mmCIF file of C-alpha atoms in Angstrom:
data_model
loop_
_atom_site.group_PDB
_atom_site.id
_atom_site.type_symbol
_atom_site.label_atom_id
_atom_site.label_comp_id
_atom_site.label_asym_id
_atom_site.label_seq_id
_atom_site.Cartn_x
_atom_site.Cartn_y
_atom_site.Cartn_z
ATOM 1 C CA MET J 283 0.369 0.241 0.216
ATOM 2 C CA GLU J 284 2.313 2.389 0.846
ATOM 3 C CA ARG J 285 4.449 1.653 -2.182
ATOM 4 C CA LYS J 286 1.193 2.450 -4.163
ATOM 5 C CA ALA J 287 0.878 5.353 -2.359
ATOM 6 C CA LYS J 288 4.849 6.838 -3.669
ATOM 7 C CA ALA J 289 3.979 6.043 -7.218
ATOM 8 C CA ALA J 290 0.937 7.851 -7.116
ATOM 9 C CA VAL J 291 2.675 11.020 -5.670
ATOM 10 C CA GLU J 292 5.463 10.390 -8.599
ATOM 11 C CA LYS J 293 2.701 10.118 -11.163
ATOM 12 C CA TYR J 294 1.016 13.228 -9.776
ATOM 13 C CA LEU J 295 4.001 15.388 -9.636
ATOM 14 C CA THR J 296 4.784 14.738 -13.563
ATOM 15 C CA ARG J 297 2.186 16.931 -14.262
ATOM 16 C CA PHE J 298 3.912 19.911 -12.959
ATOM 17 C CA ASN J 299 6.821 21.367 -14.959
ATOM 18 C CA THR J 300 8.454 22.813 -12.388
ATOM 19 C CA TYR J 301 8.723 23.655 -8.854
ATOM 20 C CA GLU J 302 7.280 26.585 -9.428
ATOM 21 C CA ASP J 303 3.960 25.460 -11.225
ATOM 22 C CA TYR J 304 3.659 22.786 -7.991
ATOM 23 C CA LEU J 305 3.368 25.623 -5.735
ATOM 24 C CA ASP J 306 1.313 27.659 -7.797
ATOM 25 C CA SER J 307 -0.933 24.742 -7.783
ATOM 26 C CA LYS J 308 -1.062 25.198 -3.540
ATOM 27 C CA ILE J 309 -1.945 28.957 -4.102
ATOM 28 C CA LYS J 310 -5.380 30.074 -3.409
ATOM 29 C CA ARG J 311 -7.252 33.040 -4.893
ATOM 30 C CA ARG J 312 -7.645 34.618 -1.428
ATOM 31 C CA ASP J 313 -4.136 34.129 -0.598
ATOM 32 C CA LEU J 314 -3.236 36.318 -3.506
ATOM 33 C CA GLU J 315 -5.815 38.736 -1.634
ATOM 34 C CA TYR J 316 -3.823 39.419 1.009
ATOM 35 C CA LEU J 317 -0.377 39.161 -0.202
ATOM 36 C CA SER J 318 1.725 41.458 -2.706
ATOM 37 C CA SER J 319 2.758 38.712 -5.418
ATOM 38 C CA ARG J 320 3.144 35.615 -6.653
ATOM 39 C CA GLU J 321 5.839 35.290 -5.828
ATOM 40 C CA MET J 322 5.666 35.919 -1.991
ATOM 41 C CA ALA J 323 3.081 33.144 -1.930
ATOM 42 C CA ARG J 324 5.596 30.848 -3.054
ATOM 43 C CA GLN J 325 8.248 31.569 -0.973
ATOM 44 C CA MET J 326 5.671 31.338 2.102
ATOM 45 C CA LEU J 327 4.505 28.207 0.807
ATOM 46 C CA GLU J 328 8.149 26.867 0.677
ATOM 47 C CA PHE J 329 9.146 27.913 3.782
ATOM 48 C CA GLY J 330 5.973 26.488 5.856
ATOM 49 C CA TYR J 331 4.649 29.894 6.581
ATOM 50 C CA MET J 332 0.655 29.207 5.008
ATOM 51 C CA GLY J 333 -0.215 25.977 6.810
ATOM 52 C CA CYS J 334 -0.016 23.796 4.223
ATOM 53 C CA HIS J 335 2.605 20.981 3.756
ATOM 54 C CA VAL J 336 4.449 21.145 0.639
ATOM 55 C CA LEU J 337 7.492 19.415 -0.624
ATOM 56 C CA ASN J 338 10.620 21.427 -0.854
ATOM 57 C CA ARG J 339 12.533 21.623 -3.760
ATOM 58 C CA GLU J 340 14.967 18.883 -3.945
ATOM 59 C CA GLU J 341 12.091 16.250 -2.735
ATOM 60 C CA PHE J 342 10.256 18.013 -5.740
ATOM 61 C CA ASP J 343 12.567 17.125 -8.460
ATOM 62 C CA GLU J 344 13.485 13.693 -6.999
ATOM 63 C CA LYS J 345 10.053 12.418 -6.441
ATOM 64 C CA ARG J 346 8.592 14.143 -10.393
ATOM 65 C CA ALA J 347 11.748 12.636 -11.646
ATOM 66 C CA ALA J 348 11.036 9.147 -10.287
ATOM 67 C CA GLY J 349 7.553 9.746 -11.870
ATOM 68 C CA VAL J 350 8.729 10.337 -15.101
ATOM 69 C CA ALA J 351 10.900 7.512 -15.081
ATOM 70 C CA ALA J 352 8.077 5.360 -14.655
ATOM 71 C CA GLU J 353 5.904 6.966 -17.410
ATOM 72 C CA ALA J 354 8.865 6.161 -19.836
ATOM 73 C CA LYS J 355 9.341 2.811 -18.530
ATOM 74 C CA ALA J 356 5.456 2.048 -19.065
ATOM 75 C CA ASN J 357 5.436 4.121 -22.768
ATOM 76 C CA ALA J 358 8.516 2.438 -24.046
ATOM 77 C CA LYS J 359 6.242 -0.527 -23.921
ATOM 78 C CA THR J 360 3.637 0.210 -25.677
ATOM 79 C CA LEU J 361 5.210 2.236 -28.666
ATOM 80 C CA ALA J 362 2.154 2.484 -31.442
ATOM 81 C CA SER J 363 5.048 2.551 -34.106
ATOM 82 C CA ALA J 364 6.677 -0.615 -33.110
ATOM 83 C CA GLY J 365 6.900 -3.182 -35.654
ATOM 84 C CA LYS J 366 5.094 -1.418 -38.442
ATOM 85 C CA GLU J 367 5.793 -1.469 -41.952
ATOM 86 C CA LEU J 368 5.763 2.043 -43.065
ATOM 87 C CA LYS J 369 6.440 3.443 -46.649
ATOM 88 C CA ASP J 370 4.952 7.021 -45.378
ATOM 89 C CA ASN J 371 7.653 9.585 -45.014
ATOM 90 C CA PHE J 372 5.566 11.337 -42.888
ATOM 91 C CA LEU J 373 4.668 8.542 -40.572
ATOM 92 C CA LYS J 374 8.182 7.636 -40.621
ATOM 93 C CA GLU J 375 9.039 10.580 -39.370
ATOM 94 C CA LEU J 376 6.455 10.440 -36.273
ATOM 95 C CA ALA J 377 7.640 6.717 -35.332
ATOM 96 C CA GLU J 378 11.646 8.008 -34.991
ATOM 97 C CA ARG J 379 10.177 10.309 -32.382
ATOM 98 C CA GLU J 380 7.402 8.944 -30.893
ATOM 99 C CA GLU J 381 9.581 7.583 -28.134
ATOM 100 C CA LEU J 382 11.300 10.528 -27.790
ATOM 101 C CA ASN J 383 8.050 12.454 -27.145
ATOM 102 C CA ARG J 384 6.706 9.716 -25.155
ATOM 103 C CA ASN J 385 9.138 9.687 -22.269
ATOM 104 C CA GLY J 386 9.778 13.437 -22.047
ATOM 105 C CA LYS J 387 13.034 14.065 -24.282
ATOM 106 C CA MET J 388 11.878 15.389 -27.197
ATOM 107 C CA VAL J 389 8.331 17.958 -27.533
ATOM 108 C CA THR J 390 7.600 18.070 -31.181
ATOM 109 C CA VAL J 391 4.766 20.344 -32.930
ATOM 110 C CA ILE J 392 3.160 19.349 -35.927
ATOM 111 C CA PHE J 393 1.506 21.684 -38.806
ATOM 112 C CA ILE J 394 -0.956 19.889 -41.103
ATOM 113 C CA ASN J 395 -2.809 21.569 -43.677
ATOM 114 C CA GLY J 396 -5.486 19.433 -45.747
ATOM 115 C CA CYS J 397 -9.168 18.223 -45.691
ATOM 116 C CA ASN J 398 -10.868 16.845 -43.491
ATOM 117 C CA ALA J 399 -14.121 14.773 -44.263
ATOM 118 C CA LEU J 400 -16.674 17.104 -45.378
ATOM 119 C CA GLY J 401 -14.297 17.921 -47.754
ATOM 120 C CA GLN J 402 -13.566 21.389 -45.601
ATOM 121 C CA GLU J 403 -10.242 22.877 -45.632
ATOM 122 C CA VAL J 404 -8.207 22.383 -42.292
ATOM 123 C CA LEU J 405 -5.204 23.277 -41.272
ATOM 124 C CA GLY J 406 -3.511 23.568 -37.366
ATOM 125 C CA TYR J 407 -0.717 22.942 -34.822
ATOM 126 C CA ILE J 408 -0.198 19.606 -33.212
ATOM 127 C CA ASP J 409 1.189 19.061 -29.662
ATOM 128 C CA TYR J 410 2.497 15.532 -30.813
ATOM 129 C CA ALA J 411 3.209 14.525 -27.214
ATOM 130 C CA HIS J 412 0.264 15.479 -25.604
ATOM 131 C CA ARG J 413 -2.174 13.590 -28.424
ATOM 132 C CA LEU J 414 0.336 10.411 -27.671
ATOM 133 C CA LYS J 415 -1.147 10.722 -24.501
ATOM 134 C CA THR J 416 -4.620 11.362 -24.773
ATOM 135 C CA GLU J 417 -5.203 8.720 -27.723
ATOM 136 C CA ASP J 418 -4.263 5.703 -29.186
ATOM 137 C CA PHE J 419 -1.938 6.014 -32.307
ATOM 138 C CA GLU J 420 -1.594 2.990 -33.865
ATOM 139 C CA GLU J 421 -4.391 3.407 -35.845
ATOM 140 C CA TYR J 422 -2.802 6.340 -37.645
ATOM 141 C CA PHE J 423 0.569 4.255 -38.046
ATOM 142 C CA ASN J 424 -1.848 1.966 -39.740
ATOM 143 C CA GLY J 425 -2.895 4.459 -42.080
ATOM 144 C CA LYS J 426 -5.751 6.589 -40.377
ATOM 145 C CA LYS J 427 -5.419 10.687 -41.735
ATOM 146 C CA LEU J 428 -4.051 12.700 -38.838
ATOM 147 C CA MET J 429 -5.911 15.544 -38.553
ATOM 148 C CA PRO J 430 -5.965 18.554 -36.213
ATOM 149 C CA ARG J 431 -8.686 18.973 -33.816
ATOM 150 C CA GLN J 432 -10.486 21.709 -31.896
ATOM 151 C CA SER J 433 -8.610 20.402 -28.866
ATOM 152 C CA ASP J 434 -5.384 20.859 -30.502
ATOM 153 C CA ILE J 435 -3.173 23.985 -30.053
ATOM 154 C CA LEU J 436 -4.220 25.476 -32.957
ATOM 155 C CA TYR J 437 -6.651 24.746 -35.456
ATOM 156 C CA ILE J 438 -8.167 27.043 -38.241
ATOM 157 C CA ASN J 439 -11.139 25.828 -40.800
ATOM 158 C CA GLU J 440 -10.692 27.908 -43.462
ATOM 159 C CA THR J 441 -14.299 26.882 -44.624
ATOM 160 C CA THR J 442 -16.238 28.043 -41.562
ATOM 161 C CA GLN J 443 -13.725 30.569 -40.379
ATOM 162 C CA THR J 444 -13.582 28.708 -37.299
ATOM 163 C CA ILE J 445 -10.338 28.948 -35.453
ATOM 164 C CA THR J 446 -9.728 27.880 -32.003
ATOM 165 C CA SER J 447 -6.737 27.694 -29.793
ATOM 166 C CA LYS J 448 -5.862 25.733 -26.517
ATOM 167 C CA SER J 449 -2.811 25.705 -24.125
ATOM 168 C CA SER J 450 -1.407 22.139 -23.471
ATOM 169 C CA PRO J 451 0.600 20.729 -20.823
ATOM 170 C CA ASN J 452 3.888 21.269 -23.303
ATOM 171 C CA TYR J 453 3.450 24.573 -25.052
ATOM 172 C CA ARG J 454 1.585 27.552 -24.026
ATOM 173 C CA VAL J 455 -0.382 29.511 -26.744
ATOM 174 C CA ILE J 456 0.495 33.138 -27.177
ATOM 175 C CA PHE J 457 -0.945 35.931 -29.504
ATOM 176 C CA GLU J 458 0.909 38.284 -30.205
ATOM 177 C CA SER J 459 0.372 42.010 -30.728
ATOM 178 C CA ASN J 460 0.850 42.157 -34.486
ATOM 179 C CA GLY J 461 -1.409 39.536 -35.100
ATOM 180 C CA ASP J 462 0.892 36.660 -35.150
ATOM 181 C CA VAL J 463 1.038 33.289 -32.935
ATOM 182 C CA THR J 464 3.504 31.678 -31.390
ATOM 183 C CA PHE J 465 4.240 28.533 -29.115
ATOM 184 C CA LYS J 466 6.263 28.671 -26.152
ATOM 185 C CA ASN J 467 7.492 25.942 -24.501
ATOM 186 C CA ARG J 468 6.661 25.121 -20.748
ATOM 187 C CA THR J 469 9.935 23.723 -19.590
ATOM 188 C CA ASP J 470 12.909 25.398 -22.062
ATOM 189 C CA ARG J 471 10.830 28.419 -22.821
ATOM 190 C CA THR J 472 12.018 28.226 -26.672
ATOM 191 C CA ILE J 473 9.623 30.445 -28.706
ATOM 192 C CA LEU J 474 8.080 28.586 -31.818
ATOM 193 C CA TYR J 475 6.474 30.386 -34.786
ATOM 194 C CA THR J 476 4.264 29.948 -36.780
ATOM 195 C CA ASP J 477 5.399 32.228 -39.576
ATOM 196 C CA PRO J 478 8.066 30.639 -41.875
ATOM 197 C CA ARG J 479 9.667 33.960 -42.645
ATOM 198 C CA ALA J 480 10.438 33.794 -38.346
ATOM 199 C CA ALA J 481 14.498 33.426 -37.315
ATOM 200 C CA VAL J 482 12.907 30.601 -35.145
ATOM 201 C CA ALA J 483 9.911 28.816 -37.236
ATOM 202 C CA PRO J 484 9.340 25.242 -36.998
ATOM 203 C CA ILE J 485 11.266 23.522 -39.464
ATOM 204 C CA GLY J 486 10.396 21.182 -42.318
ATOM 205 C CA LEU J 487 9.847 17.585 -41.553
ATOM 206 C CA GLU J 488 12.477 16.623 -44.332
ATOM 207 C CA GLU J 489 14.970 18.675 -41.915
ATOM 208 C CA CYS J 490 16.161 16.753 -38.653
ATOM 209 C CA CYS J 491 16.837 18.664 -35.585
ATOM 210 C CA GLN J 492 19.037 16.711 -33.796
ATOM 211 C CA SER J 493 19.810 18.171 -30.201
ATOM 212 C CA SER J 494 17.384 20.768 -29.293
ATOM 213 C CA GLN J 495 14.454 20.096 -26.858
ATOM 214 C CA SER J 496 11.844 22.010 -28.001
ATOM 215 C CA GLU J 497 11.013 20.726 -31.850
ATOM 216 C CA GLY J 498 9.019 22.378 -34.154
ATOM 217 C CA LYS J 499 7.794 20.233 -37.778
ATOM 218 C CA TRP J 500 5.963 20.985 -40.641
ATOM 219 C CA ALA J 501 3.619 18.108 -42.315
#
């Protein structure tokens, strides 16, 4: 029972990208009404002045790392692309990145522009790592067409003029003052630009990004 409780805590901590995110989850609205800043609230929590037990930074890092390792071990057994004979270059690229996106060593943004089942032109940006966690990708590796959804970080239906955006666990959607949309990686703070003319725009699927943790891809 104790081992299960420990594993549950470690799994719970994986939802937080940083120690500050963890502290923020403990801060209540009324706390901010009486304190001058969120940073002060974090400090008071960390030092035990808010009547709420929290892990210190070292404990958080240790337990979260254990949770991430456990998730990676579980994910490694369930690669959707395992054993598939893939001829499509796009699917090959997704398969190459699947394990890295599952175990948190890489996060990939996929841009797709195509037609949905109704013949409507749809384009959007997909947080690959997040979609891997929330649905079974084996059907896509078996040939089902991968399309953006309104639950993805950015979705545009050109036919119906529908535009939706939703930040994911890995990326925060930012609408710039000039009308552009960017995605900010929650871990390494990398900014991905949707404008291909930008200095740090997502790169094409035919290109490879070998070292960066935050990776943008054109489909």
